[in-house]
Tab-separated table of C-alpha atoms in Angstrom:
chain	number	residue	atom	x	y	z
N	1	MET	CA	-37.463	-10.406	34.261
N	2	SER	CA	-35.731	-7.288	32.987
N	3	ASP	CA	-37.187	-4.731	30.638
N	4	THR	CA	-34.871	-5.932	27.878
N	5	GLU	CA	-35.912	-9.527	28.240
N	6	LEU	CA	-39.560	-8.533	28.110
N	7	ARG	CA	-39.041	-6.723	24.822
N	8	VAL	CA	-37.234	-9.651	23.224
N	9	SER	CA	-38.502	-13.047	24.242
N	10	LYS	CA	-36.258	-15.733	25.722
N	11	ILE	CA	-34.948	-18.437	23.472
N	12	ARG	CA	-34.604	-22.125	24.199
N	13	ASN	CA	-31.357	-22.875	22.348
N	14	GLY	CA	-29.012	-20.578	20.479
N	15	THR	CA	-27.045	-17.392	21.006
N	16	VAL	CA	-27.908	-14.050	22.572
N	17	ILE	CA	-25.691	-11.173	21.500
N	18	ASP	CA	-26.152	-8.460	24.066
N	19	HIS	CA	-24.709	-4.991	24.599
N	20	VAL	CA	-24.449	-4.314	20.895
N	21	THR	CA	-23.829	-0.643	20.118
N	22	GLY	CA	-27.225	0.981	19.514
N	23	GLY	CA	-28.258	0.846	15.863
N	24	GLN	CA	-25.762	-1.855	14.869
N	25	ALA	CA	-27.955	-4.950	15.193
N	26	LEU	CA	-28.602	-5.342	11.490
N	27	ASN	CA	-24.892	-4.961	10.783
N	28	VAL	CA	-24.238	-7.705	13.328
N	29	LEU	CA	-26.541	-9.990	11.371
N	30	THR	CA	-24.767	-9.070	8.145
N	31	ILE	CA	-21.360	-9.822	9.617
N	32	LEU	CA	-22.635	-13.179	10.833
N	33	ASP	CA	-24.179	-13.817	7.428
N	34	ILE	CA	-27.610	-14.275	8.946
N	35	ASP	CA	-30.396	-13.118	6.697
N	36	GLY	CA	-33.131	-15.569	7.590
N	37	SER	CA	-32.825	-17.447	4.318
N	38	ALA	CA	-31.553	-20.538	6.131
N	39	GLY	CA	-34.689	-20.603	8.265
N	40	GLU	CA	-33.089	-19.161	11.405
N	41	GLN	CA	-35.431	-17.566	13.920
N	42	VAL	CA	-33.956	-14.224	14.829
N	43	SER	CA	-35.165	-11.656	17.343
N	44	VAL	CA	-33.786	-8.158	17.307
N	45	GLY	CA	-34.147	-5.446	19.906
N	46	MET	CA	-32.899	-2.041	18.876
N	47	ASN	CA	-32.104	0.958	21.022
N	48	VAL	CA	-33.401	-0.633	24.183
N	49	PRO	CA	-32.401	1.033	27.482
N	50	SER	CA	-29.087	-0.095	28.925
N	51	GLY	CA	-27.499	0.884	32.219
N	52	ARG	CA	-24.010	0.431	30.770
N	53	LEU	CA	-24.440	1.812	27.246
N	54	GLY	CA	-27.455	4.080	27.562
N	55	ARG	CA	-28.997	2.468	24.482
N	56	LYS	CA	-28.104	-0.926	23.138
N	57	ASP	CA	-29.209	-3.519	20.622
N	58	VAL	CA	-29.838	-7.174	21.395
N	59	VAL	CA	-29.815	-10.013	18.854
N	60	LYS	CA	-31.087	-13.486	19.620
N	61	VAL	CA	-30.446	-16.275	17.148
N	62	GLU	CA	-32.272	-19.523	17.803
N	63	ASP	CA	-30.729	-22.944	17.251
N	64	ARG	CA	-27.346	-21.598	16.302
N	65	GLU	CA	-24.290	-21.371	18.563
N	66	LEU	CA	-21.733	-18.877	17.349
N	67	SER	CA	-18.052	-19.680	17.611
N	68	GLN	CA	-15.502	-17.388	19.215
N	69	SER	CA	-13.959	-16.581	15.842
N	70	GLU	CA	-17.367	-15.626	14.472
N	71	VAL	CA	-18.083	-13.246	17.276
N	72	ASP	CA	-14.635	-11.695	17.277
N	73	VAL	CA	-15.319	-9.798	14.099
N	74	LEU	CA	-18.222	-8.154	15.883
N	75	SER	CA	-15.657	-6.194	17.844
N	76	LEU	CA	-15.236	-3.939	14.820
N	77	ILE	CA	-18.737	-2.499	15.274
N	78	ALA	CA	-19.789	-3.703	18.728
N	79	PRO	CA	-16.748	-3.704	20.983
N	80	GLU	CA	-18.839	-3.987	24.163
N	81	ALA	CA	-20.893	-6.961	22.998
N	82	THR	CA	-21.382	-9.982	25.216
N	83	ILE	CA	-22.381	-13.353	23.830
N	84	ASN	CA	-24.409	-15.872	25.752
N	85	ILE	CA	-24.739	-19.416	24.491
N	86	ILE	CA	-28.137	-20.763	25.540
N	87	ARG	CA	-29.158	-24.391	25.970
N	88	ASP	CA	-32.585	-25.289	27.281
N	89	TYR	CA	-33.164	-21.667	28.373
N	90	GLU	CA	-29.972	-21.598	30.462
N	91	VAL	CA	-26.822	-19.638	29.770
N	92	VAL	CA	-24.158	-22.331	29.453
N	93	GLU	CA	-21.321	-20.164	28.190
N	94	LYS	CA	-20.483	-16.468	28.076
N	95	LEU	CA	-18.095	-15.145	25.463
N	96	ARG	CA	-16.568	-11.685	25.164
N	97	VAL	CA	-15.661	-10.283	21.802
N	98	GLU	CA	-11.944	-9.915	21.276
N	99	ARG	CA	-10.404	-7.887	18.523
N	100	PRO	CA	-8.946	-10.274	15.941
N	101	ASP	CA	-5.669	-9.518	14.191
N	102	VAL	CA	-7.223	-9.867	10.749
N	103	VAL	CA	-10.733	-9.974	9.284
N	104	THR	CA	-11.214	-11.720	5.976
N	105	GLY	CA	-14.121	-11.472	3.582
N	106	ILE	CA	-16.155	-9.197	5.843
N	107	LEU	CA	-15.358	-5.652	4.748
N	108	ALA	CA	-15.140	-4.144	1.276
N	109	CYS	CA	-12.186	-1.877	0.653
N	110	PRO	CA	-13.396	1.687	0.065
N	111	ASN	CA	-10.578	2.255	-2.429
N	112	THR	CA	-12.284	1.592	-5.756
N	113	ASN	CA	-8.873	1.089	-7.354
N	114	CYS	CA	-7.893	-1.662	-4.900
N	115	ILE	CA	-7.377	-5.043	-6.523
N	116	THR	CA	-9.970	-6.502	-4.123
N	117	SER	CA	-12.608	-4.131	-5.530
N	118	GLY	CA	-12.551	-5.744	-8.964
N	119	SER	CA	-13.385	-9.201	-10.222
N	120	GLU	CA	-10.200	-10.967	-9.155
N	121	PRO	CA	-10.560	-14.204	-7.185
N	122	VAL	CA	-9.396	-12.664	-3.930
N	123	GLU	CA	-11.160	-12.042	-0.631
N	124	SER	CA	-10.782	-8.748	1.144
N	125	ARG	CA	-8.422	-8.917	4.101
N	126	PHE	CA	-8.025	-6.200	6.708
N	127	GLU	CA	-5.505	-5.895	9.478
N	128	VAL	CA	-7.228	-4.739	12.657
N	129	LEU	CA	-5.521	-1.657	14.089
N	130	PRO	CA	-6.087	-0.231	17.577
N	131	ASP	CA	-8.310	2.453	16.049
N	132	GLY	CA	-9.519	1.047	12.747
N	133	VAL	CA	-8.763	-1.437	10.020
N	134	ARG	CA	-6.273	-1.472	7.159
N	135	CYS	CA	-6.601	-3.217	3.800
N	136	GLU	CA	-3.760	-5.710	3.510
N	137	TYR	CA	-3.668	-5.228	-0.259
N	138	CYS	CA	-3.760	-1.505	-0.924
N	139	GLY	CA	-3.057	-0.225	2.587
N	140	THR	CA	-6.160	1.931	2.835
N	141	ILE	CA	-7.000	2.719	6.459
N	142	VAL	CA	-10.606	2.978	7.590
N	143	ARG	CA	-11.238	4.510	10.987
N	144	GLU	CA	-14.731	5.940	10.802
N	145	GLN	CA	-18.036	4.187	10.139
N	146	ILE	CA	-16.542	0.775	9.550
N	147	ALA	CA	-20.013	-0.772	9.402
N	148	GLU	CA	-20.632	1.045	6.121
N	149	HIS	CA	-18.001	-1.162	4.526
N	150	ILE	CA	-19.494	-4.523	5.471
N	151	GLU	CA	-19.356	-6.427	2.202
N	152	SER	CA	-22.846	-7.801	1.834
N	153	GLN	CA	-24.563	-4.501	2.585
X	1	MET	CA	13.412	-9.900	2.577
X	2	PRO	CA	11.313	-12.552	4.290
X	3	GLN	CA	10.145	-14.093	1.034
X	4	ASP	CA	11.202	-14.320	-2.570
X	5	HIS	CA	9.061	-11.412	-3.693
X	6	LEU	CA	9.447	-7.670	-3.568
X	7	VAL	CA	5.986	-6.161	-3.187
X	8	THR	CA	6.506	-3.108	-0.974
X	9	ALA	CA	9.440	-1.262	0.536
X	10	LYS	CA	8.228	-2.304	3.981
X	11	GLU	CA	9.726	-5.704	3.277
X	12	LEU	CA	13.188	-4.194	2.926
X	13	SER	CA	15.308	-4.067	6.051
X	14	ARG	CA	18.383	-1.897	6.283
X	15	ASP	CA	20.516	-5.017	5.805
X	16	ASP	CA	18.560	-5.985	2.685
X	17	ILE	CA	18.951	-2.524	1.218
X	18	GLU	CA	22.648	-2.284	1.957
X	19	ALA	CA	23.327	-5.750	0.569
X	20	ILE	CA	21.546	-4.914	-2.682
X	21	LEU	CA	23.204	-1.514	-3.017
X	22	ASP	CA	26.630	-2.974	-2.253
X	23	ARG	CA	26.106	-5.588	-4.919
X	24	ALA	CA	24.978	-2.879	-7.336
X	25	VAL	CA	28.250	-1.045	-6.716
X	26	GLU	CA	30.181	-4.224	-7.551
X	27	ILE	CA	28.157	-4.622	-10.721
X	28	ALA	CA	28.595	-0.994	-11.752
X	29	ASP	CA	32.327	-1.251	-11.155
X	30	ASP	CA	32.790	-4.421	-13.201
X	31	PRO	CA	29.724	-5.377	-15.264
X	32	SER	CA	31.650	-7.983	-17.222
X	33	ALA	CA	32.122	-10.094	-14.079
X	34	PHE	CA	28.349	-10.619	-13.964
X	35	ARG	CA	27.781	-11.200	-17.675
X	36	GLU	CA	26.966	-14.905	-17.422
X	37	ARG	CA	25.866	-15.006	-13.811
X	38	HIS	CA	22.243	-15.806	-14.595
X	39	ALA	CA	22.536	-17.425	-18.006
X	40	ASP	CA	19.535	-19.617	-18.919
X	41	THR	CA	17.148	-17.628	-16.735
X	42	LEU	CA	14.018	-16.069	-18.134
X	43	LEU	CA	12.351	-12.969	-16.725
X	44	ALA	CA	8.709	-12.247	-17.579
X	45	LEU	CA	7.847	-8.591	-18.106
X	46	CYS	CA	4.133	-8.092	-17.451
X	47	PHE	CA	3.298	-4.438	-17.865
X	48	PHE	CA	-0.401	-3.673	-17.765
X	49	GLU	CA	0.449	0.035	-17.930
X	50	PRO	CA	2.871	1.840	-20.219
X	51	SER	CA	6.460	2.088	-19.024
X	52	THR	CA	9.744	3.155	-20.540
X	53	ARG	CA	12.457	3.287	-17.889
X	54	THR	CA	11.291	0.525	-15.562
X	55	LYS	CA	10.557	-1.964	-18.305
X	56	MET	CA	13.683	-1.258	-20.311
X	57	SER	CA	15.947	-1.298	-17.283
X	58	PHE	CA	14.603	-4.667	-16.108
X	59	ASP	CA	15.016	-5.941	-19.659
X	60	ALA	CA	18.566	-4.630	-19.788
X	61	ALA	CA	19.353	-5.930	-16.300
X	62	ALA	CA	18.194	-9.464	-17.090
X	63	LYS	CA	20.155	-9.521	-20.358
X	64	ARG	CA	23.306	-8.096	-18.780
X	65	LEU	CA	23.174	-10.975	-16.304
X	66	GLY	CA	23.124	-13.399	-19.219
X	67	GLY	CA	19.407	-14.089	-19.005
X	68	GLU	CA	16.522	-13.528	-21.388
X	69	THR	CA	13.187	-11.806	-21.107
X	70	VAL	CA	9.725	-12.635	-22.335
X	71	ASP	CA	7.350	-9.728	-22.719
X	72	MET	CA	3.579	-9.898	-22.334
X	73	GLY	CA	3.254	-7.049	-24.809
X	74	SER	CA	0.570	-4.422	-24.640
X	75	VAL	CA	-2.695	-5.016	-22.810
X	76	GLU	CA	-4.518	-4.581	-26.111
X	77	SER	CA	-2.727	-7.573	-27.588
X	78	SER	CA	-2.995	-9.834	-24.524
X	79	SER	CA	-5.620	-12.117	-23.005
X	80	VAL	CA	-6.508	-9.308	-20.614
X	81	LYS	CA	-8.517	-7.896	-23.474
X	82	LYS	CA	-10.533	-11.119	-23.425
X	83	GLY	CA	-11.347	-10.640	-19.754
X	84	GLU	CA	-8.727	-12.909	-18.208
X	85	SER	CA	-8.107	-12.143	-14.532
X	86	LEU	CA	-4.711	-11.006	-13.324
X	87	ALA	CA	-4.592	-14.051	-11.056
X	88	ASP	CA	-4.979	-16.389	-14.032
X	89	THR	CA	-2.448	-14.481	-16.119
X	90	MET	CA	0.088	-14.731	-13.324
X	91	ARG	CA	-0.514	-18.466	-12.847
X	92	VAL	CA	0.080	-19.020	-16.533
X	93	VAL	CA	3.168	-16.819	-16.733
X	94	GLU	CA	4.852	-18.452	-13.730
X	95	GLY	CA	5.065	-21.581	-15.821
X	96	TYR	CA	7.009	-19.719	-18.494
X	97	ALA	CA	9.570	-17.786	-16.497
X	98	ASP	CA	11.892	-17.872	-13.506
X	99	ALA	CA	10.656	-14.547	-12.162
X	100	ILE	CA	7.942	-12.007	-12.938
X	101	VAL	CA	8.072	-8.233	-13.052
X	102	LEU	CA	4.562	-6.824	-12.745
X	103	ARG	CA	3.180	-3.359	-13.311
X	104	HIS	CA	-0.553	-2.994	-12.922
X	105	PRO	CA	-2.936	-0.045	-12.485
X	106	SER	CA	-4.640	-1.404	-9.353
X	107	GLU	CA	-3.286	-0.891	-5.847
X	108	GLY	CA	-2.543	-4.207	-4.167
X	109	SER	CA	-2.216	-6.036	-7.485
X	110	ALA	CA	1.352	-7.151	-6.818
X	111	LYS	CA	0.456	-8.337	-3.345
X	112	MET	CA	-2.394	-10.397	-4.738
X	113	ALA	CA	-0.309	-11.728	-7.631
X	114	SER	CA	2.447	-12.807	-5.248
X	115	GLU	CA	-0.083	-15.031	-3.496
X	116	PHE	CA	-0.760	-16.932	-6.709
X	117	VAL	CA	2.782	-17.662	-7.854
X	118	ASP	CA	5.794	-19.510	-6.548
X	119	VAL	CA	8.410	-17.780	-8.678
X	120	PRO	CA	9.790	-14.456	-7.402
X	121	LEU	CA	7.532	-11.506	-8.228
X	122	ILE	CA	8.715	-7.902	-8.297
X	123	ASN	CA	6.248	-5.053	-8.003
X	124	ALA	CA	7.137	-2.556	-10.722
X	125	GLY	CA	4.319	-0.198	-9.737
X	126	ASP	CA	0.788	-0.945	-8.543
X	127	GLY	CA	-1.425	2.035	-9.261
X	128	ALA	CA	-0.790	4.763	-6.731
X	129	GLY	CA	0.589	2.169	-4.312
X	130	HIS	CA	4.247	1.223	-4.351
X	131	HIS	CA	7.291	1.013	-6.589
X	132	PRO	CA	10.015	-0.624	-4.502
X	133	SER	CA	12.586	-1.348	-7.212
X	134	GLN	CA	12.534	2.369	-8.090
X	135	THR	CA	13.212	3.001	-4.417
X	136	LEU	CA	16.314	0.841	-4.505
X	137	LEU	CA	17.793	2.852	-7.360
X	138	ASP	CA	16.719	6.069	-5.607
X	139	LEU	CA	18.542	4.945	-2.475
X	140	PHE	CA	21.576	3.993	-4.532
X	141	THR	CA	21.627	7.484	-6.034
X	142	ILE	CA	21.121	9.177	-2.670
X	143	ARG	CA	23.874	7.101	-1.088
X	144	GLU	CA	26.260	8.045	-3.873
X	145	SER	CA	25.530	11.750	-3.621
X	146	ALA	CA	24.697	12.474	0.015
X	147	GLY	CA	24.869	9.277	2.061
X	148	LEU	CA	21.898	7.635	3.719
X	149	ASP	CA	22.522	8.679	7.300
X	150	ASP	CA	22.328	12.202	8.672
X	151	LEU	CA	20.321	12.979	5.557
X	152	THR	CA	17.865	15.817	5.111
X	153	ILE	CA	15.625	15.137	2.162
X	154	GLY	CA	12.752	17.097	0.678
X	155	ILE	CA	10.148	15.176	-1.287
X	156	MET	CA	7.964	17.466	-3.372
X	157	GLY	CA	5.007	17.224	-5.721
X	158	ASP	CA	2.187	14.706	-5.909
X	159	LEU	CA	2.678	12.869	-2.657
X	160	LYS	CA	-0.822	11.441	-2.568
X	161	TYR	CA	-0.686	9.386	-5.743
X	162	GLY	CA	3.086	9.194	-6.180
X	163	ARG	CA	3.970	5.556	-5.686
X	164	THR	CA	7.712	6.240	-5.851
X	165	VAL	CA	7.289	8.624	-2.923
X	166	HIS	CA	5.371	6.086	-0.867
X	167	SER	CA	8.071	3.452	-1.268
X	168	LEU	CA	10.989	5.846	-0.830
X	169	SER	CA	9.674	7.444	2.345
X	170	THR	CA	8.976	4.021	3.824
X	171	ALA	CA	12.451	2.712	2.984
X	172	LEU	CA	14.109	5.834	4.400
X	173	THR	CA	12.766	4.953	7.843
X	174	ASN	CA	15.618	2.425	7.982
X	175	PHE	CA	18.081	5.306	8.043
X	176	ASP	CA	18.773	8.487	9.969
X	177	ALA	CA	16.826	10.630	7.537
X	178	ARG	CA	14.838	13.777	8.200
X	179	GLN	CA	12.017	13.782	5.679
X	180	HIS	CA	10.293	16.992	4.574
X	181	PHE	CA	7.201	16.580	2.428
X	182	ILE	CA	6.238	19.532	0.243
X	183	SER	CA	2.916	19.476	-1.569
X	184	PRO	CA	-0.423	21.193	-2.011
X	185	GLU	CA	-2.860	20.305	0.768
X	186	SER	CA	-4.881	18.250	-1.690
X	187	LEU	CA	-1.908	16.047	-2.592
X	188	ARG	CA	-0.505	15.326	0.870
X	189	LEU	CA	0.777	11.868	1.724
X	190	PRO	CA	-2.041	9.369	2.107
X	191	ARG	CA	-3.105	8.316	5.569
X	192	SER	CA	-1.608	4.831	5.156
X	193	VAL	CA	1.899	6.145	4.420
X	194	ARG	CA	1.750	8.663	7.251
X	195	TYR	CA	0.661	5.813	9.518
X	196	ASP	CA	3.697	3.726	8.541
X	197	LEU	CA	6.059	6.653	9.001
X	198	HIS	CA	4.593	7.362	12.425
X	199	GLU	CA	4.815	3.690	13.414
X	200	ALA	CA	8.465	3.633	12.338
X	201	GLY	CA	9.206	6.732	14.399
X	202	ALA	CA	10.355	8.662	11.330
X	203	GLN	CA	11.357	12.323	11.541
X	204	VAL	CA	8.763	13.882	9.282
X	205	ARG	CA	7.520	17.411	8.572
X	206	GLU	CA	4.976	18.553	6.021
X	207	HIS	CA	5.062	21.858	4.145
X	208	THR	CA	3.102	23.606	1.444
X	209	ASP	CA	6.056	25.524	0.027
X	210	LEU	CA	9.693	24.775	-0.604
X	211	GLU	CA	11.257	28.116	0.155
X	212	ALA	CA	11.716	27.892	3.905
X	213	ILE	CA	13.086	24.382	3.986
X	214	LEU	CA	15.244	24.449	0.826
X	215	PRO	CA	18.493	25.663	2.471
X	216	GLU	CA	18.528	22.639	4.802
X	217	LEU	CA	18.181	19.978	2.123
X	218	ASP	CA	20.841	17.531	0.964
X	219	VAL	CA	18.449	16.005	-1.563
X	220	LEU	CA	15.332	17.370	-3.246
X	221	TYR	CA	13.228	14.594	-4.773
X	222	VAL	CA	10.742	16.113	-7.198
X	223	THR	CA	7.715	14.335	-8.633
X	224	ARG	CA	5.271	15.347	-11.294
X	225	ILE	CA	1.974	16.864	-10.240
X	226	GLN	CA	-0.322	14.857	-12.416
X	227	ARG	CA	-2.787	16.905	-14.387
X	228	GLU	CA	-5.201	13.991	-14.626
X	229	ARG	CA	-5.682	13.968	-10.840
X	230	PHE	CA	-7.394	17.352	-10.915
X	231	PRO	CA	-11.033	17.636	-11.924
X	232	ASP	CA	-10.519	21.347	-12.599
X	233	GLU	CA	-7.771	22.472	-15.003
X	234	ASN	CA	-7.516	25.862	-13.270
X	235	GLU	CA	-6.899	24.194	-9.928
X	236	TYR	CA	-4.134	22.157	-11.510
X	237	ARG	CA	-2.483	25.216	-13.037
X	238	LYS	CA	-2.628	27.078	-9.742
X	239	VAL	CA	-0.801	24.398	-7.754
X	240	ALA	CA	1.477	23.074	-10.493
X	241	GLY	CA	3.100	26.482	-10.893
X	242	GLU	CA	3.934	26.569	-7.206
X	243	TYR	CA	5.967	23.388	-7.435
X	244	GLN	CA	8.170	24.104	-10.438
X	245	ILE	CA	11.827	24.774	-9.860
X	246	ASP	CA	14.505	26.411	-11.989
X	247	ALA	CA	18.128	27.385	-11.475
X	248	GLU	CA	17.106	30.625	-9.790
X	249	THR	CA	14.948	28.754	-7.277
X	250	LEU	CA	18.092	27.022	-6.088
X	251	ASP	CA	19.982	30.203	-5.168
X	252	ASP	CA	19.532	29.470	-1.473
X	253	ALA	CA	20.241	25.753	-1.743
X	254	LYS	CA	23.346	23.983	-0.506
X	255	ALA	CA	26.069	23.867	-3.140
X	256	ASP	CA	25.932	20.078	-3.163
X	257	LEU	CA	22.141	19.732	-3.169
X	258	SER	CA	21.171	16.769	-5.326
X	259	ILE	CA	17.988	17.122	-7.384
X	260	MET	CA	16.281	13.822	-8.169
X	261	HIS	CA	13.164	12.873	-10.103
X	262	PRO	CA	11.812	9.425	-11.026
X	263	LEU	CA	11.008	10.777	-14.523
X	264	PRO	CA	9.280	11.440	-16.787
X	265	ARG	CA	9.277	15.132	-15.965
X	266	VAL	CA	7.044	17.612	-17.702
X	267	ASP	CA	7.729	21.126	-16.499
X	268	GLU	CA	8.435	20.725	-12.800
X	269	ILE	CA	12.213	20.922	-13.334
X	270	ALA	CA	13.289	23.608	-15.795
X	271	PRO	CA	15.932	22.644	-18.373
X	272	ASP	CA	18.326	25.246	-16.944
X	273	ILE	CA	18.891	22.923	-13.986
X	274	ASP	CA	20.106	20.138	-16.278
X	275	GLU	CA	23.503	21.725	-16.719
X	276	THR	CA	24.054	22.444	-13.050
X	277	THR	CA	25.843	20.147	-10.616
X	278	HIS	CA	22.520	19.726	-8.804
X	279	ALA	CA	20.963	17.670	-11.603
X	280	ASN	CA	21.090	14.013	-10.695
X	281	TYR	CA	17.950	12.612	-12.344
X	282	PHE	CA	19.539	11.171	-15.454
X	283	GLU	CA	22.241	9.509	-13.357
X	284	GLN	CA	19.405	8.229	-11.171
X	285	ALA	CA	17.719	6.666	-14.207
X	286	HIS	CA	20.997	5.102	-15.376
X	287	ASN	CA	21.434	3.527	-11.942
X	288	GLY	CA	18.329	1.483	-12.633
X	289	VAL	CA	20.244	-1.173	-14.518
X	290	PRO	CA	22.956	-2.120	-11.988
X	291	VAL	CA	20.488	-1.856	-9.112
X	292	ARG	CA	17.943	-4.065	-10.841
X	293	MET	CA	20.736	-6.475	-11.739
X	294	ALA	CA	21.579	-6.645	-8.047
X	295	LEU	CA	17.929	-7.186	-7.152
X	296	LEU	CA	17.540	-9.968	-9.721
X	297	ASP	CA	20.781	-11.493	-8.518
X	298	ARG	CA	19.292	-11.698	-5.042
X	299	LEU	CA	15.921	-13.094	-6.069
X	300	LEU	CA	16.837	-15.518	-8.850
């Protein structure tokens, strides 16, 4: 059993999100709209040693299997993440995050004069660029610290 | 144009632009031939910000095509004052009119509004975002005076918040145009516009003063440096003075340099330029009617 697994206990059924960029675990939960209010059991390991990343975060969500489209948005803040779907303690599927073309309803536009920043009935929508994201309404480009713009933060 | 809206200049291909400008030439040459072309059509003018030229020229364009207009009136006298969303206003207005012209103070407002309506929607200015119908009349004016290929154009003033600049520079990527942007550091083109220009492979250079580049220019497009953008009045005065031109400034310019401005001007173009052959800004404003007639003719 590895050091990481010892720090965060194994789960019976659910999803393990591994190789998350160190310090981004709580943002991962925000993106996935997991706040514990639905009764999910969630384990979080932060800044645990990683051979590949140096330091990484690990998130384990019990009794919930994430879809590919759900995990794709994680690429914005955790491009190296790997997702293991667990059933009866066994990894039955491994997913890699892939950068989506568009993310909807996840990020808030930093332009306070953008129409999505007001009270209009419109969800934010960002085109995913090779090195950032771009608001499809006002065109604002965000390249740095994208996690700061996650909507429900 | 891939859809029946005009939201940004990015939607305009070279073919689109040339077709609209060609039609505008036909209209300017013989307005009477188009007098009843769009009789029984109704254009909604929804201006959430004050406007003189854009609103009046759309009004005139619709009427010169035989159509009518219905005007939302001022924000103070509309349901906006009661807290109605733009989305709801647009959904109501689309039931009244065959097309909508929208000006709104928020960036992205026209894009959002276009998603709520089925009638054609024209962005007549969305905050500091875009103003594509202005761009069409700018291109018409440039084509008349200097041609759109092998063009060297200087665009000077408030490039950060100047929506006419954002649309014009984007549209010019369809042509063989060398674009020189002249502004204070604090009012450079926004990142999003520079990104589009780079993606389009545009020939672009940025400058902080006009002097060195002026002799090369076929067109100098001047915009107002907006006092309200500066938190410090002294900072405004310092930069605004650097970007004012007068007849003497143009001593080193080409004899056929065309000076343009989307208007209103304040003091960035001195009145002594008005009487020179360089002054093209009033002609530019007049071109708004035939160009917007051509645009309406395409969308209606």
